[in-house]
Amino acid sequence: MSLEVKAEGLWKHYGDKVVLKGITYRFNARRVYALLGPNGSGKTTLLRLLALLEEPSRGRILYLRDGRALRADMALRRSICMVLSEPALFNTTVLGNVLYGLRLRGLRRRQASHMALEALARLGLQDKARQRALTLSSGEAQRLALARALAVQPQVLFLDEPTASVDEENSQAIEEIIASVGRHCTVIFSTHDIGQAHRLADVLLRLKEGRLLEDE
Ligand SMILES: Nc1ncnc2c1ncn2[C@@H]1O[C@H](COP(=O)(O)OP(=O)(O)OP(=O)(O)O)[C@@H](O)[C@H]1O
Ligand SMILES: [Mg+2]
């Protein structure tokens, strides 16, 4: 039941600035991909396109199950998740942020609460469940965004610099989570930390001048 993601001839430009130049790539199911590249090389842009949050200028994204392309409907969108490096949190409690996506997917309050608290515990945030999300530190906010994503058990998970403002201990916890999530779903994450890329990824990808290259 796992999903593959295929980019076909993806171009993206903003005005006359061309960010992505015809990217074609197939992301296999149950693999972890690290996306490297300097500031401004298009990592976040590519992740946003792959996660269907933004339209390419040209080309397309396909999601495949057992080799068959799926329609980009609500059910598909609910099985993919993207965590931004500076996540937009809802102005409610920490717990409320995690509950939201679960309730949206039709889970009953009790089960949703159970799953939400479990996800918060994985990220070391159980003691902050009642705190207002907007009062969290940036590292805590980043961990909350990951908890929120994990709670809905996505089949494809996109992470934009998942440990960018997280301390060493929590970075290690996040890396362990990424490794374990990667065993049963497709994970594509961007990073500037080459060590992290090597530790976690099955495949290292690099964006260079608008093109996507696989590291040897
Ligand atoms: N909405 C937008 N309008 C105009 N330009 C944009 C927009 N979004 C991104 N860009 C430009 O596209 C280029 C790629 O940006 P992107 O955020 O994808 O880079 P990145 O590889 O994620 O960089 P970083 O490592 O700094 O996060 C940058 O030059 C950026 O200024
Ligand atoms: Mg970025």
Coordinates of C-alpha atoms and ligand atoms in Angstrom, one line a residue:
M1 CA 0.0 0.0 0.0
S2 CA 2.9 2.4 -0.4
L3 CA 3.1 5.3 -2.6
E4 CA 5.7 6.3 -5.2
V5 CA 6.2 9.9 -6.4
K6 CA 7.2 10.7 -9.9
A7 CA 8.3 14.1 -11.2
E8 CA 8.1 14.5 -14.9
G9 CA 9.8 17.3 -16.6
L10 CA 9.3 19.8 -13.8
W11 CA 10.0 23.4 -14.4
K12 CA 9.5 26.2 -12.0
H13 CA 10.1 29.9 -12.5
Y14 CA 9.3 33.0 -10.5
G15 CA 9.2 35.9 -13.0
D16 CA 12.3 35.4 -15.1
K17 CA 14.1 33.5 -12.4
V18 CA 14.2 29.9 -13.3
V19 CA 14.5 27.7 -10.2
L20 CA 13.9 24.2 -11.5
K21 CA 14.9 23.2 -15.0
G22 CA 13.1 20.1 -16.2
I23 CA 13.4 17.7 -13.3
T24 CA 12.5 14.1 -13.9
Y25 CA 12.8 11.6 -11.1
R26 CA 11.1 8.7 -9.5
F27 CA 11.0 8.4 -5.7
N28 CA 10.5 4.8 -4.7
A29 CA 8.3 3.7 -1.9
R30 CA 9.8 3.0 1.5
R31 CA 13.0 4.9 0.8
V32 CA 14.5 7.9 2.5
Y33 CA 15.8 10.6 0.2
A34 CA 18.0 13.5 1.3
L35 CA 17.9 16.7 -0.7
L36 CA 21.1 18.8 -0.6
G37 CA 22.0 22.0 -2.3
P38 CA 23.1 25.6 -1.5
N39 CA 20.7 28.3 -0.3
G40 CA 18.4 29.3 -3.0
S41 CA 19.0 26.2 -5.1
G42 CA 15.3 25.2 -5.0
K43 CA 15.0 22.6 -2.3
T44 CA 12.0 24.0 -0.6
T45 CA 10.4 24.8 -4.0
L46 CA 10.9 21.2 -5.1
L47 CA 9.4 19.8 -1.9
R48 CA 6.4 22.1 -2.2
L49 CA 5.8 21.0 -5.7
L50 CA 6.1 17.3 -4.8
A51 CA 3.8 17.7 -1.9
L52 CA 1.2 19.3 -4.2
L53 CA 1.2 22.6 -2.4
E54 CA 2.3 24.6 -5.4
E55 CA 1.9 24.1 -9.2
P56 CA 4.9 23.6 -11.4
S57 CA 5.3 26.1 -14.3
R58 CA 5.6 23.1 -16.6
G59 CA 5.6 19.3 -16.1
R60 CA 3.7 17.2 -13.6
I61 CA 3.8 15.2 -10.4
L62 CA 2.4 11.7 -10.3
Y63 CA 1.6 9.6 -7.3
L64 CA 1.6 5.9 -8.1
R65 CA 0.3 2.9 -6.2
D66 CA 1.3 -0.5 -7.6
G67 CA 2.5 1.4 -10.7
R68 CA -0.9 3.0 -11.3
A69 CA -1.3 6.8 -11.2
L70 CA -3.7 8.2 -8.6
R71 CA -5.9 11.2 -8.9
A72 CA -4.8 14.2 -6.8
D73 CA -7.9 14.1 -4.7
M74 CA -8.5 14.7 -1.0
A75 CA -7.8 11.1 -0.1
L76 CA -4.4 11.3 -1.8
R77 CA -3.6 14.7 -0.2
R78 CA -4.4 13.3 3.2
S79 CA -1.9 10.6 2.8
I80 CA 0.9 13.0 2.1
C81 CA 2.3 15.5 4.6
M82 CA 4.9 18.3 4.5
V83 CA 6.6 19.8 7.5
L84 CA 8.0 23.2 6.9
S85 CA 11.2 24.4 8.6
E86 CA 9.3 27.4 10.0
P87 CA 5.9 25.7 10.5
A88 CA 2.7 27.6 10.6
L89 CA 1.0 26.5 13.8
F90 CA -2.6 27.0 14.7
N91 CA -3.4 29.5 17.4
T92 CA -4.5 26.9 19.9
T93 CA -2.9 24.5 22.3
V94 CA 0.0 22.2 21.4
L95 CA -2.4 19.3 21.7
G96 CA -5.1 21.1 19.7
N97 CA -2.6 21.4 16.8
V98 CA -2.1 17.7 16.7
L99 CA -5.8 16.9 17.2
Y100 CA -6.9 19.0 14.3
G101 CA -5.6 16.8 11.5
L102 CA -6.9 13.7 13.2
R103 CA -10.4 15.0 13.8
L104 CA -10.4 16.2 10.1
R105 CA -9.8 12.6 9.1
G106 CA -12.8 11.5 11.1
L107 CA -11.3 10.1 14.2
R108 CA -13.3 10.2 17.4
R109 CA -12.2 12.5 20.1
R110 CA -10.9 9.7 22.4
Q111 CA -8.9 7.9 19.9
A112 CA -7.6 11.2 18.4
S113 CA -6.5 12.4 21.9
H114 CA -4.7 9.1 22.5
M115 CA -2.9 9.3 19.1
A116 CA -2.1 13.0 19.5
L117 CA -0.6 12.5 23.0
E118 CA 1.5 9.5 21.7
A119 CA 2.8 11.6 18.8
L120 CA 3.7 14.5 21.3
A121 CA 5.5 12.0 23.6
R122 CA 7.6 10.8 20.7
L123 CA 8.8 14.3 20.2
G124 CA 9.2 15.0 24.0
L125 CA 6.4 17.5 24.1
Q126 CA 3.9 15.6 26.3
D127 CA 4.4 18.1 29.1
K128 CA 3.6 21.0 26.9
A129 CA 0.3 19.6 25.6
R130 CA -1.8 22.4 27.2
Q131 CA 0.6 25.3 26.3
R132 CA -0.4 27.7 23.6
A133 CA 1.4 26.6 20.4
L134 CA 2.4 30.1 19.5
T135 CA 4.4 30.5 22.7
L136 CA 6.7 27.6 21.9
S137 CA 10.4 28.2 21.1
S138 CA 11.3 27.7 17.5
G139 CA 12.9 24.2 18.1
E140 CA 9.8 23.1 20.0
A141 CA 7.6 24.5 17.3
Q142 CA 9.5 22.5 14.7
R143 CA 9.1 19.3 16.9
L144 CA 5.4 20.0 17.2
A145 CA 5.0 20.3 13.4
L146 CA 6.7 16.9 13.1
A147 CA 4.4 15.4 15.8
R148 CA 1.4 16.8 14.0
A149 CA 2.6 15.2 10.8
L150 CA 3.4 11.8 12.4
A151 CA 0.0 11.6 14.1
V152 CA -1.8 11.3 10.8
Q153 CA 0.5 8.5 9.6
P154 CA 1.2 9.8 6.2
Q155 CA 2.5 7.5 3.4
V156 CA 4.8 10.1 2.0
L157 CA 6.5 12.6 4.3
F158 CA 8.3 15.7 3.2
L159 CA 10.5 17.5 5.7
D160 CA 12.1 20.8 5.0
E161 CA 15.3 21.0 7.1
P162 CA 13.7 19.0 9.9
T163 CA 16.5 19.8 12.5
A164 CA 17.3 23.4 11.4
S165 CA 16.6 25.0 14.8
V166 CA 16.6 22.0 17.0
D167 CA 19.2 21.3 19.7
E168 CA 21.5 18.3 19.6
E169 CA 19.5 16.0 21.8
N170 CA 16.3 16.6 20.0
S171 CA 18.0 16.4 16.6
Q172 CA 19.1 13.0 17.5
A173 CA 15.5 12.1 18.5
I174 CA 14.2 13.5 15.2
E175 CA 16.8 11.5 13.3
E176 CA 15.7 8.3 15.0
I177 CA 12.1 9.1 14.1
I178 CA 12.9 9.8 10.5
A179 CA 14.8 6.5 10.3
S180 CA 11.9 4.6 11.8
V181 CA 9.2 6.3 9.6
G182 CA 11.4 5.6 6.6
R183 CA 10.9 1.9 7.1
H184 CA 7.3 2.0 6.1
C185 CA 6.8 5.2 4.2
T186 CA 8.6 7.4 1.6
V187 CA 10.5 10.2 3.2
I188 CA 12.1 13.1 1.3
F189 CA 13.9 15.7 3.4
S190 CA 16.1 18.7 2.7
T191 CA 19.2 19.4 4.8
H192 CA 22.4 21.3 4.9
D193 CA 23.9 18.7 7.1
I194 CA 25.8 16.2 4.9
G195 CA 26.4 14.0 7.9
Q196 CA 22.7 13.8 8.6
A197 CA 22.1 13.0 4.9
H198 CA 24.5 10.1 5.1
R199 CA 23.2 8.8 8.4
L200 CA 19.5 8.8 7.3
A201 CA 19.2 8.6 3.5
D202 CA 19.2 5.6 1.2
V203 CA 19.7 8.1 -1.7
L204 CA 21.4 11.5 -1.7
L205 CA 20.1 14.0 -4.2
R206 CA 21.6 17.3 -5.0
L207 CA 20.1 20.3 -6.6
K208 CA 22.5 22.2 -8.8
E209 CA 21.6 25.0 -11.2
G210 CA 18.0 23.8 -11.5
R211 CA 18.8 20.1 -12.0
L212 CA 18.6 17.2 -9.7
L213 CA 21.6 14.9 -9.5
E214 CA 22.0 11.7 -7.6
D215 CA 25.2 11.4 -5.6
E216 CA 27.3 8.4 -6.3
Ligands
LIG1 N1 7.3 32.8 -4.2 C1 8.5 33.2 -4.7 N2 8.6 34.3 -5.4 C2 9.8 34.6 -6.0 N3 10.9 33.9 -5.8 C3 10.8 32.8 -5.1 C4 9.6 32.4 -4.5 N4 9.9 31.2 -3.8 C5 11.2 30.9 -4.0 N5 11.8 31.9 -4.7 C6 13.2 31.9 -5.2 O1 13.5 30.6 -5.7 C7 14.8 30.2 -5.3 C8 14.8 28.9 -4.6 O2 14.2 29.1 -3.3 P1 14.1 27.9 -2.3 O3 13.4 28.4 -1.1 O4 13.4 26.7 -3.0 O5 15.6 27.5 -2.0 P2 16.2 26.5 -1.0 O6 17.1 25.6 -1.7 O7 15.2 25.9 -0.2 O8 17.1 27.5 -0.1 P3 17.5 27.4 1.5 O9 18.6 26.5 1.6 O10 17.9 28.8 1.8 O11 16.3 27.0 2.3 C9 15.4 31.4 -4.5 O12 16.2 32.2 -5.3 C10 14.1 32.1 -4.0 O13 14.4 33.5 -3.8
MG2 MG 14.7 26.0 1.8

